[in-house]
Steps between C-alpha positions, in 0.01 A plus 500: 500500500829320579676259269778247565662359184734202511736345254453122496816298422752532782285748690188321620593174330800311635609352168873567465612138455215382279541814288867439432426138409255640244769728360734201464226312312466785251874507431517121483222499241717715274814301596671805648687514830286696745636797695553452872215555743688802637515655153136427426361651818730802474412584139142387441221758477130489416600555136674163496557422131812721460665302780454173313622643171805653668591161645480307175137409435448559125298810418277284284367348825164655579361613832223245445748214468692593813174539691388154385817345645467712814134416562553130434782498754294663773182303442679165489747555783436259785519777760348835409601841635401606849438836662767685693465485877248754621344562158155365580471672837618829345243487222210427732616764746500759223153394388368532856633856499320585176793488262416390149746239375647454154772304324697633205735234366698403193385142555270376224138572578394135480780368722460785749128425541577127530756556777281743693210255487718208615624706794145584607518873431247540218261704714771709661578743220289776349709510184753267337708590196750265340711529186625838625835534324494878539438552869473878475217483247333211683510680835371825350211318332420316823468830687280636223277194485451485877471879523759533776761773530870416515539664839235262639685197365801292597680247283715210621767345276821299530636643172689826457344588164148453634577729792642765270192485278267545798716783636457676168123498548510643851386174660633418848750221437599217731805295408486139617833339583380143536447428132708474185742792516758596759430757768774721356347498151150573627611782729694656211165551325403732789167360619326723754499207744691173523399180680658159531178342632153547356341538844682831543284653226210522746670782691580682175136473391393663826740789434347551158136494609 
């Protein structure tokens, strides 16, 4: 059995601009000057609350409250997120070649499901897991639940910490340079493979079969 796991935000989902607008809304709610987009995308990880606290959000602010602001922003934005170029064709190509598909994301479960449905991908994935602040635990539990070995799995992420967590589990990692973080930052995490276009993952999948 072969398994392809994808991060969502910035990896399959082309949501850089709308995401940063959401960050600004959170800081505006607390009347605090937001960090720059460059700072946000460089520092943010799946475990996102420490970032907000470090940049001035009061520690009395709960994850639930920030997620309420976040979800309201995404659901009421006039233009929702789109998929990165080549994402749909990649996913269906993998399915045709008998890869099981999964998403492991820090995005809230409800919003993740909402976005996937709106983008017409509800039937594409075998497994979807949101609210994954600890990617290493989430990835390990995904392998266990789907009964797939790490060496039969690849994981695609545009975040250095996510890549490092997957590396630690022995999963084949693919760094994606078209998302939130810079190519330099992603490559520093030492993914096994690096791509700047999602379509290039097809050739990597063939190598791993």
